[in-house]
Amino acid sequence: MSGTTRSDKELDRDEAAFLARPHKYQYLQSEARKIWAEAQKISVSSREDGWSRLAQHTVLKPNPNPKGETRPIGAEIISALRRHLANLQGTRCCYCRRWLQNIAHARPVEHILSRDDYPRFSLHYRNLALACRDCNQQKTNKNWTTWDQTAAAYPLPEEARDYFHPRLHVYDGHIRYVRVETNDAAIAIYQGLTEQGRQLCRDHLKKISQVDALFKNNRQLSGAIERLQAAGDNPEEAEKVKLNEFVDALHEAIYRIAGD
Ligand SMILES: [Zn+2]
């Protein structure tokens, strides 16, 4: 299965890298590690959303501290996690692969198995990825899997068969995409290469790819994109797609912009 799934070893190594630096200040790293492990343990044993608990965790600043000031160490651990994941993902969204902007609200942490339905995995390292705001808002708390909600164990890479899982799967093994951008427009076509890739295209990326002016105003181009996207959903149709038709329409659109 190499090329479509990530190995346990690789995933463990990533987690160890995060745990080596769970806080930006070195002197707080061992405390941050303890807080993370504790919150993780509570969410597993009590089946409670440990994410909110961690996000609200504060500690007293060191003495002398007459006013009893606190520092939001939980939020700071989440920031460290966000930096780690951004680095791991090449600063791109885990679903649509667009660039992530460098502001926290534009790079929300995505819980792949939702916190509502799988609270015990709310702090499971393999359940966390960075999505762009569009993807995060569109996916909300939906689940694309039928994985048993009472299961104690997190799915292994080879067990995520019915949906695309951005941490367990290798993106390029499941999805191929073309993205073209101009000053005022962008189009993207996603094609699923596997069952899991086709699921993501069908349930999510199709909507994400329906962007702006060029797409909407050019009937010929949007028709070609729709047919290509449909072929991505249905492999039998792939043979019938006229790629040339799309490329011609794209060229025409680009030349029209260039000629303006
Ligand atoms: Zn995205």
PDB file of C-alpha atoms and ligand atoms in Angstrom:
ATOM      1  CA  MET A   1       0.000   0.000   0.000  1.00  0.00           C
ATOM      2  CA  SER A   2       2.988   2.349  -0.038  1.00  0.00           C
ATOM      3  CA  GLY A   3       2.207   5.533  -1.930  1.00  0.00           C
ATOM      4  CA  THR A   4      -1.372   5.783  -0.624  1.00  0.00           C
ATOM      5  CA  THR A   5      -1.043   5.325   3.139  1.00  0.00           C
ATOM      6  CA  ARG A   6       1.477   6.606   5.653  1.00  0.00           C
ATOM      7  CA  SER A   7       3.245   4.125   7.864  1.00  0.00           C
ATOM      8  CA  ASP A   8       2.761   3.828  11.599  1.00  0.00           C
ATOM      9  CA  LYS A   9       6.419   4.570  12.029  1.00  0.00           C
ATOM     10  CA  GLU A  10       6.178   7.814  10.087  1.00  0.00           C
ATOM     11  CA  LEU A  11       3.109   8.912  12.074  1.00  0.00           C
ATOM     12  CA  ASP A  12       4.798   8.113  15.369  1.00  0.00           C
ATOM     13  CA  ARG A  13       7.859  10.067  14.314  1.00  0.00           C
ATOM     14  CA  ASP A  14       5.702  13.121  13.522  1.00  0.00           C
ATOM     15  CA  GLU A  15       4.057  12.897  16.916  1.00  0.00           C
ATOM     16  CA  ALA A  16       7.427  12.626  18.654  1.00  0.00           C
ATOM     17  CA  ALA A  17       8.539  15.753  16.790  1.00  0.00           C
ATOM     18  CA  PHE A  18       5.527  17.650  18.105  1.00  0.00           C
ATOM     19  CA  LEU A  19       6.048  16.385  21.647  1.00  0.00           C
ATOM     20  CA  ALA A  20       9.658  17.501  21.509  1.00  0.00           C
ATOM     21  CA  ARG A  21       8.446  21.102  21.131  1.00  0.00           C
ATOM     22  CA  PRO A  22       4.920  21.487  22.469  1.00  0.00           C
ATOM     23  CA  HIS A  23       5.555  25.085  23.494  1.00  0.00           C
ATOM     24  CA  LYS A  24       7.526  27.888  21.903  1.00  0.00           C
ATOM     25  CA  TYR A  25       9.439  28.585  25.121  1.00  0.00           C
ATOM     26  CA  GLN A  26      11.840  25.856  26.048  1.00  0.00           C
ATOM     27  CA  TYR A  27      11.435  26.341  29.802  1.00  0.00           C
ATOM     28  CA  LEU A  28       7.698  25.598  29.457  1.00  0.00           C
ATOM     29  CA  GLN A  29       8.031  22.553  27.247  1.00  0.00           C
ATOM     30  CA  SER A  30       8.013  19.855  29.906  1.00  0.00           C
ATOM     31  CA  GLU A  31       4.986  21.473  31.589  1.00  0.00           C
ATOM     32  CA  ALA A  32       3.223  21.718  28.210  1.00  0.00           C
ATOM     33  CA  ARG A  33       3.962  18.042  27.534  1.00  0.00           C
ATOM     34  CA  LYS A  34       2.373  17.082  30.863  1.00  0.00           C
ATOM     35  CA  ILE A  35      -0.716  19.221  30.261  1.00  0.00           C
ATOM     36  CA  TRP A  36      -1.166  17.770  26.760  1.00  0.00           C
ATOM     37  CA  ALA A  37      -0.804  14.172  28.019  1.00  0.00           C
ATOM     38  CA  GLU A  38      -3.208  14.787  30.883  1.00  0.00           C
ATOM     39  CA  ALA A  39      -5.893  16.371  28.668  1.00  0.00           C
ATOM     40  CA  GLN A  40      -5.461  13.520  26.181  1.00  0.00           C
ATOM     41  CA  LYS A  41      -5.870  10.914  28.917  1.00  0.00           C
ATOM     42  CA  ILE A  42      -9.030  12.555  30.268  1.00  0.00           C
ATOM     43  CA  SER A  43     -10.666  12.730  26.838  1.00  0.00           C
ATOM     44  CA  VAL A  44      -9.979   9.027  26.256  1.00  0.00           C
ATOM     45  CA  SER A  45     -11.150   7.812  29.646  1.00  0.00           C
ATOM     46  CA  SER A  46     -14.159  10.096  30.091  1.00  0.00           C
ATOM     47  CA  ARG A  47     -15.095  10.310  26.374  1.00  0.00           C
ATOM     48  CA  GLU A  48     -15.214  14.061  26.769  1.00  0.00           C
ATOM     49  CA  ASP A  49     -14.116  16.694  24.314  1.00  0.00           C
ATOM     50  CA  GLY A  50     -10.600  17.289  25.656  1.00  0.00           C
ATOM     51  CA  TRP A  51      -9.931  19.941  23.023  1.00  0.00           C
ATOM     52  CA  SER A  52     -12.094  22.609  24.728  1.00  0.00           C
ATOM     53  CA  ARG A  53     -10.595  21.653  28.058  1.00  0.00           C
ATOM     54  CA  LEU A  54      -7.078  22.145  26.704  1.00  0.00           C
ATOM     55  CA  ALA A  55      -7.976  25.407  24.939  1.00  0.00           C
ATOM     56  CA  GLN A  56      -9.132  26.878  28.265  1.00  0.00           C
ATOM     57  CA  HIS A  57      -6.258  25.597  30.366  1.00  0.00           C
ATOM     58  CA  THR A  58      -4.389  28.362  32.193  1.00  0.00           C
ATOM     59  CA  VAL A  59      -1.563  28.322  34.743  1.00  0.00           C
ATOM     60  CA  LEU A  60      -0.431  30.909  37.266  1.00  0.00           C
ATOM     61  CA  LYS A  61       2.557  32.940  36.189  1.00  0.00           C
ATOM     62  CA  PRO A  62       5.616  32.352  38.393  1.00  0.00           C
ATOM     63  CA  ASN A  63       6.133  34.208  41.651  1.00  0.00           C
ATOM     64  CA  PRO A  64       6.363  37.035  42.490  1.00  0.00           C
ATOM     65  CA  ASN A  65       2.884  37.387  41.040  1.00  0.00           C
ATOM     66  CA  PRO A  66       0.877  39.474  43.512  1.00  0.00           C
ATOM     67  CA  LYS A  67      -2.047  39.981  41.124  1.00  0.00           C
ATOM     68  CA  GLY A  68      -2.332  36.232  40.459  1.00  0.00           C
ATOM     69  CA  GLU A  69      -1.855  36.616  36.718  1.00  0.00           C
ATOM     70  CA  THR A  70      -2.282  33.548  34.532  1.00  0.00           C
ATOM     71  CA  ARG A  71      -0.942  32.496  31.157  1.00  0.00           C
ATOM     72  CA  PRO A  72      -3.124  30.716  28.599  1.00  0.00           C
ATOM     73  CA  ILE A  73      -0.834  27.733  28.274  1.00  0.00           C
ATOM     74  CA  GLY A  74      -3.498  25.551  26.604  1.00  0.00           C
ATOM     75  CA  ALA A  75      -3.963  28.059  23.780  1.00  0.00           C
ATOM     76  CA  GLU A  76      -0.181  28.298  23.490  1.00  0.00           C
ATOM     77  CA  ILE A  77       0.114  24.505  23.141  1.00  0.00           C
ATOM     78  CA  ILE A  78      -2.488  24.673  20.353  1.00  0.00           C
ATOM     79  CA  SER A  79      -0.408  27.402  18.655  1.00  0.00           C
ATOM     80  CA  ALA A  80       2.658  25.152  18.834  1.00  0.00           C
ATOM     81  CA  LEU A  81       0.616  22.303  17.344  1.00  0.00           C
ATOM     82  CA  ARG A  82      -0.600  24.602  14.566  1.00  0.00           C
ATOM     83  CA  ARG A  83       2.957  25.580  13.695  1.00  0.00           C
ATOM     84  CA  HIS A  84       4.052  21.947  13.717  1.00  0.00           C
ATOM     85  CA  LEU A  85       1.173  20.836  11.465  1.00  0.00           C
ATOM     86  CA  ALA A  86       1.688  23.747   9.059  1.00  0.00           C
ATOM     87  CA  ASN A  87       5.265  22.680   8.666  1.00  0.00           C
ATOM     88  CA  LEU A  88       4.264  19.052   8.136  1.00  0.00           C
ATOM     89  CA  GLN A  89       1.722  20.016   5.464  1.00  0.00           C
ATOM     90  CA  GLY A  90       4.035  22.383   3.594  1.00  0.00           C
ATOM     91  CA  THR A  91       1.738  25.255   4.720  1.00  0.00           C
ATOM     92  CA  ARG A  92      -1.103  23.940   2.569  1.00  0.00           C
ATOM     93  CA  CYS A  93      -4.673  23.001   3.459  1.00  0.00           C
ATOM     94  CA  CYS A  94      -5.068  19.276   4.189  1.00  0.00           C
ATOM     95  CA  TYR A  95      -8.051  18.972   1.828  1.00  0.00           C
ATOM     96  CA  CYS A  96      -7.835  21.508  -1.010  1.00  0.00           C
ATOM     97  CA  ARG A  97      -4.080  22.108  -0.937  1.00  0.00           C
ATOM     98  CA  ARG A  98      -4.401  25.874  -1.178  1.00  0.00           C
ATOM     99  CA  TRP A  99      -1.825  27.913   0.742  1.00  0.00           C
ATOM    100  CA  LEU A 100      -2.637  28.563   4.373  1.00  0.00           C
ATOM    101  CA  GLN A 101      -2.401  32.173   5.436  1.00  0.00           C
ATOM    102  CA  ASN A 102      -0.286  32.985   8.424  1.00  0.00           C
ATOM    103  CA  ILE A 103      -3.077  33.955  10.807  1.00  0.00           C
ATOM    104  CA  ALA A 104      -4.604  31.584  13.329  1.00  0.00           C
ATOM    105  CA  HIS A 105      -8.241  32.005  12.326  1.00  0.00           C
ATOM    106  CA  ALA A 106      -7.346  31.272   8.691  1.00  0.00           C
ATOM    107  CA  ARG A 107      -5.731  27.960   9.619  1.00  0.00           C
ATOM    108  CA  PRO A 108      -8.152  26.210  11.954  1.00  0.00           C
ATOM    109  CA  VAL A 109      -7.234  22.832  13.394  1.00  0.00           C
ATOM    110  CA  GLU A 110      -9.442  20.262  11.729  1.00  0.00           C
ATOM    111  CA  HIS A 111     -10.694  17.266  13.723  1.00  0.00           C
ATOM    112  CA  ILE A 112     -10.884  14.630  11.044  1.00  0.00           C
ATOM    113  CA  LEU A 113     -13.234  12.452  13.103  1.00  0.00           C
ATOM    114  CA  SER A 114     -15.449  15.147  14.596  1.00  0.00           C
ATOM    115  CA  ARG A 115     -15.310  16.162  18.239  1.00  0.00           C
ATOM    116  CA  ASP A 116     -19.096  15.768  18.511  1.00  0.00           C
ATOM    117  CA  ASP A 117     -19.164  12.151  17.440  1.00  0.00           C
ATOM    118  CA  TYR A 118     -15.702  10.994  18.510  1.00  0.00           C
ATOM    119  CA  PRO A 119     -14.900  13.068  21.626  1.00  0.00           C
ATOM    120  CA  ARG A 120     -12.333  10.546  22.840  1.00  0.00           C
ATOM    121  CA  PHE A 121     -10.247  11.297  19.747  1.00  0.00           C
ATOM    122  CA  SER A 122     -10.508  15.083  20.180  1.00  0.00           C
ATOM    123  CA  LEU A 123      -6.850  15.224  21.207  1.00  0.00           C
ATOM    124  CA  HIS A 124      -5.628  12.169  19.353  1.00  0.00           C
ATOM    125  CA  TYR A 125      -2.584  13.364  17.479  1.00  0.00           C
ATOM    126  CA  ARG A 126      -3.507  11.507  14.260  1.00  0.00           C
ATOM    127  CA  ASN A 127      -6.947  13.107  14.277  1.00  0.00           C
ATOM    128  CA  LEU A 128      -5.611  16.635  13.878  1.00  0.00           C
ATOM    129  CA  ALA A 129      -4.732  18.487  10.676  1.00  0.00           C
ATOM    130  CA  LEU A 130      -4.825  22.070   9.396  1.00  0.00           C
ATOM    131  CA  ALA A 131      -7.554  23.081   6.990  1.00  0.00           C
ATOM    132  CA  CYS A 132      -8.191  26.401   5.304  1.00  0.00           C
ATOM    133  CA  ARG A 133     -11.180  28.382   6.479  1.00  0.00           C
ATOM    134  CA  ASP A 134     -13.311  27.469   3.457  1.00  0.00           C
ATOM    135  CA  CYS A 135     -12.738  23.756   3.960  1.00  0.00           C
ATOM    136  CA  ASN A 136     -13.234  23.964   7.698  1.00  0.00           C
ATOM    137  CA  GLN A 137     -16.478  25.889   7.343  1.00  0.00           C
ATOM    138  CA  GLN A 138     -17.803  23.586   4.688  1.00  0.00           C
ATOM    139  CA  LYS A 139     -16.952  20.344   6.440  1.00  0.00           C
ATOM    140  CA  THR A 140     -18.142  21.605   9.855  1.00  0.00           C
ATOM    141  CA  ASN A 141     -18.666  18.596  12.111  1.00  0.00           C
ATOM    142  CA  LYS A 142     -19.605  16.156   9.352  1.00  0.00           C
ATOM    143  CA  ASN A 143     -17.998  12.745   9.277  1.00  0.00           C
ATOM    144  CA  TRP A 144     -17.268  10.942   6.071  1.00  0.00           C
ATOM    145  CA  THR A 145     -16.652   7.649   7.785  1.00  0.00           C
ATOM    146  CA  THR A 146     -18.796   5.007   9.393  1.00  0.00           C
ATOM    147  CA  TRP A 147     -16.035   4.095  11.863  1.00  0.00           C
ATOM    148  CA  ASP A 148     -17.643   2.793  15.071  1.00  0.00           C
ATOM    149  CA  GLN A 149     -18.240   5.744  17.394  1.00  0.00           C
ATOM    150  CA  THR A 150     -17.719   3.549  20.440  1.00  0.00           C
ATOM    151  CA  ALA A 151     -14.422   2.097  19.187  1.00  0.00           C
ATOM    152  CA  ALA A 152     -11.583   2.436  21.635  1.00  0.00           C
ATOM    153  CA  ALA A 153      -8.845   2.439  19.017  1.00  0.00           C
ATOM    154  CA  TYR A 154      -8.155   5.003  16.357  1.00  0.00           C
ATOM    155  CA  PRO A 155      -8.358   3.595  12.807  1.00  0.00           C
ATOM    156  CA  LEU A 156      -5.118   2.329  11.359  1.00  0.00           C
ATOM    157  CA  PRO A 157      -4.053   3.757   7.993  1.00  0.00           C
ATOM    158  CA  GLU A 158      -5.254   0.654   6.135  1.00  0.00           C
ATOM    159  CA  GLU A 159      -8.602   0.775   7.936  1.00  0.00           C
ATOM    160  CA  ALA A 160      -9.625   4.162   6.524  1.00  0.00           C
ATOM    161  CA  ARG A 161     -11.157   2.669   3.393  1.00  0.00           C
ATOM    162  CA  ASP A 162     -14.341   4.620   2.807  1.00  0.00           C
ATOM    163  CA  TYR A 163     -13.080   8.203   3.071  1.00  0.00           C
ATOM    164  CA  PHE A 164     -10.000  10.310   2.590  1.00  0.00           C
ATOM    165  CA  HIS A 165      -8.060  10.860   5.809  1.00  0.00           C
ATOM    166  CA  PRO A 166      -5.469  13.662   5.458  1.00  0.00           C
ATOM    167  CA  ARG A 167      -3.163  12.310   8.165  1.00  0.00           C
ATOM    168  CA  LEU A 168      -3.304   8.595   7.404  1.00  0.00           C
ATOM    169  CA  HIS A 169      -3.288   8.889   3.621  1.00  0.00           C
ATOM    170  CA  VAL A 170      -0.769  10.302   1.181  1.00  0.00           C
ATOM    171  CA  TYR A 171      -2.551  13.093  -0.707  1.00  0.00           C
ATOM    172  CA  ASP A 172      -0.859  12.573  -4.042  1.00  0.00           C
ATOM    173  CA  GLY A 173      -1.710   8.877  -4.026  1.00  0.00           C
ATOM    174  CA  HIS A 174      -5.434   9.679  -3.858  1.00  0.00           C
ATOM    175  CA  ILE A 175      -6.081  13.020  -5.504  1.00  0.00           C
ATOM    176  CA  ARG A 176      -4.698  14.779  -8.532  1.00  0.00           C
ATOM    177  CA  TYR A 177      -5.445  18.426  -9.121  1.00  0.00           C
ATOM    178  CA  VAL A 178      -4.857  21.260 -11.528  1.00  0.00           C
ATOM    179  CA  ARG A 179      -5.056  24.826 -10.300  1.00  0.00           C
ATOM    180  CA  VAL A 180      -4.834  27.882 -12.508  1.00  0.00           C
ATOM    181  CA  GLU A 181      -4.839  31.383 -11.132  1.00  0.00           C
ATOM    182  CA  THR A 182      -5.014  34.763 -12.774  1.00  0.00           C
ATOM    183  CA  ASN A 183      -5.186  38.186 -11.128  1.00  0.00           C
ATOM    184  CA  ASP A 184      -8.879  38.014 -10.540  1.00  0.00           C
ATOM    185  CA  ALA A 185      -9.881  34.420 -10.914  1.00  0.00           C
ATOM    186  CA  ALA A 186      -8.885  30.909  -9.988  1.00  0.00           C
ATOM    187  CA  ILE A 187     -10.048  27.537 -11.123  1.00  0.00           C
ATOM    188  CA  ALA A 188      -9.246  24.148  -9.716  1.00  0.00           C
ATOM    189  CA  ILE A 189     -10.090  20.675 -10.893  1.00  0.00           C
ATOM    190  CA  TYR A 190      -9.714  17.758  -8.547  1.00  0.00           C
ATOM    191  CA  GLN A 191      -9.718  14.170  -9.644  1.00  0.00           C
ATOM    192  CA  GLY A 192      -9.958  11.203  -7.288  1.00  0.00           C
ATOM    193  CA  LEU A 193      -7.506   8.436  -8.106  1.00  0.00           C
ATOM    194  CA  THR A 194      -8.839   5.972  -5.527  1.00  0.00           C
ATOM    195  CA  GLU A 195     -12.125   5.245  -3.752  1.00  0.00           C
ATOM    196  CA  GLN A 196     -11.025   7.563  -0.928  1.00  0.00           C
ATOM    197  CA  GLY A 197      -9.942  10.306  -3.321  1.00  0.00           C
ATOM    198  CA  ARG A 198     -13.223  10.108  -5.213  1.00  0.00           C
ATOM    199  CA  GLN A 199     -15.105  10.397  -1.912  1.00  0.00           C
ATOM    200  CA  LEU A 200     -13.308  13.643  -1.095  1.00  0.00           C
ATOM    201  CA  CYS A 201     -13.989  15.061  -4.571  1.00  0.00           C
ATOM    202  CA  ARG A 202     -17.651  14.116  -4.420  1.00  0.00           C
ATOM    203  CA  ASP A 203     -18.402  15.206  -0.848  1.00  0.00           C
ATOM    204  CA  HIS A 204     -16.157  18.224  -0.580  1.00  0.00           C
ATOM    205  CA  LEU A 205     -13.749  19.410  -3.252  1.00  0.00           C
ATOM    206  CA  LYS A 206     -16.358  19.779  -5.961  1.00  0.00           C
ATOM    207  CA  LYS A 207     -17.899  22.658  -4.013  1.00  0.00           C
ATOM    208  CA  ILE A 208     -14.530  24.137  -3.091  1.00  0.00           C
ATOM    209  CA  SER A 209     -13.491  24.204  -6.745  1.00  0.00           C
ATOM    210  CA  GLN A 210     -16.476  26.185  -7.892  1.00  0.00           C
ATOM    211  CA  VAL A 211     -14.801  29.504  -7.543  1.00  0.00           C
ATOM    212  CA  ASP A 212     -15.283  32.946  -8.999  1.00  0.00           C
ATOM    213  CA  ALA A 213     -15.728  35.042 -12.046  1.00  0.00           C
ATOM    214  CA  LEU A 214     -13.822  33.225 -14.750  1.00  0.00           C
ATOM    215  CA  PHE A 215     -15.609  30.024 -13.909  1.00  0.00           C
ATOM    216  CA  LYS A 216     -19.059  31.534 -13.678  1.00  0.00           C
ATOM    217  CA  ASN A 217     -18.850  33.844 -16.664  1.00  0.00           C
ATOM    218  CA  ASN A 218     -17.450  31.408 -19.144  1.00  0.00           C
ATOM    219  CA  ARG A 219     -20.022  28.818 -20.077  1.00  0.00           C
ATOM    220  CA  GLN A 220     -17.749  26.873 -22.366  1.00  0.00           C
ATOM    221  CA  LEU A 221     -15.054  26.600 -19.729  1.00  0.00           C
ATOM    222  CA  SER A 222     -17.410  25.805 -16.874  1.00  0.00           C
ATOM    223  CA  GLY A 223     -19.039  23.099 -19.002  1.00  0.00           C
ATOM    224  CA  ALA A 224     -15.655  21.493 -19.664  1.00  0.00           C
ATOM    225  CA  ILE A 225     -14.728  21.688 -15.986  1.00  0.00           C
ATOM    226  CA  GLU A 226     -17.994  20.069 -14.968  1.00  0.00           C
ATOM    227  CA  ARG A 227     -17.414  17.184 -17.359  1.00  0.00           C
ATOM    228  CA  LEU A 228     -13.869  16.702 -16.113  1.00  0.00           C
ATOM    229  CA  GLN A 229     -15.044  16.805 -12.516  1.00  0.00           C
ATOM    230  CA  ALA A 230     -17.774  14.282 -13.308  1.00  0.00           C
ATOM    231  CA  ALA A 231     -15.150  11.998 -14.800  1.00  0.00           C
ATOM    232  CA  GLY A 232     -13.237  12.262 -11.531  1.00  0.00           C
ATOM    233  CA  ASP A 233     -16.295  10.955  -9.691  1.00  0.00           C
ATOM    234  CA  ASN A 234     -16.886   8.129 -12.099  1.00  0.00           C
ATOM    235  CA  PRO A 235     -13.818   6.298 -13.384  1.00  0.00           C
ATOM    236  CA  GLU A 236     -15.697   4.622 -16.252  1.00  0.00           C
ATOM    237  CA  GLU A 237     -16.460   8.030 -17.657  1.00  0.00           C
ATOM    238  CA  ALA A 238     -12.839   9.114 -17.546  1.00  0.00           C
ATOM    239  CA  GLU A 239     -12.147   7.540 -20.930  1.00  0.00           C
ATOM    240  CA  LYS A 240     -14.847   9.590 -22.578  1.00  0.00           C
ATOM    241  CA  VAL A 241     -13.622  12.953 -21.406  1.00  0.00           C
ATOM    242  CA  LYS A 242     -12.233  15.208 -24.034  1.00  0.00           C
ATOM    243  CA  LEU A 243      -9.295  16.762 -22.307  1.00  0.00           C
ATOM    244  CA  ASN A 244      -8.457  18.738 -25.429  1.00  0.00           C
ATOM    245  CA  GLU A 245     -11.803  20.428 -25.263  1.00  0.00           C
ATOM    246  CA  PHE A 246     -10.967  21.671 -21.796  1.00  0.00           C
ATOM    247  CA  VAL A 247      -7.446  22.761 -22.664  1.00  0.00           C
ATOM    248  CA  ASP A 248      -8.751  24.663 -25.712  1.00  0.00           C
ATOM    249  CA  ALA A 249     -11.406  26.416 -23.655  1.00  0.00           C
ATOM    250  CA  LEU A 250      -8.841  27.286 -21.011  1.00  0.00           C
ATOM    251  CA  HIS A 251      -6.443  28.712 -23.581  1.00  0.00           C
ATOM    252  CA  GLU A 252      -9.183  30.737 -25.114  1.00  0.00           C
ATOM    253  CA  ALA A 253     -10.134  32.165 -21.723  1.00  0.00           C
ATOM    254  CA  ILE A 254      -6.538  33.003 -20.858  1.00  0.00           C
ATOM    255  CA  TYR A 255      -5.936  34.661 -24.228  1.00  0.00           C
ATOM    256  CA  ARG A 256      -9.078  36.684 -23.760  1.00  0.00           C
ATOM    257  CA  ILE A 257      -7.780  37.966 -20.431  1.00  0.00           C
ATOM    258  CA  ALA A 258      -4.335  38.616 -21.919  1.00  0.00           C
ATOM    259  CA  GLY A 259      -5.935  40.549 -24.788  1.00  0.00           C
ATOM    260  CA  ASP A 260      -7.951  42.852 -22.524  1.00  0.00           C
TER     261      ASP A 260
HETATM  262 ZN    ZN B   1      -8.967  23.942   1.982  1.00  0.00          ZN
END
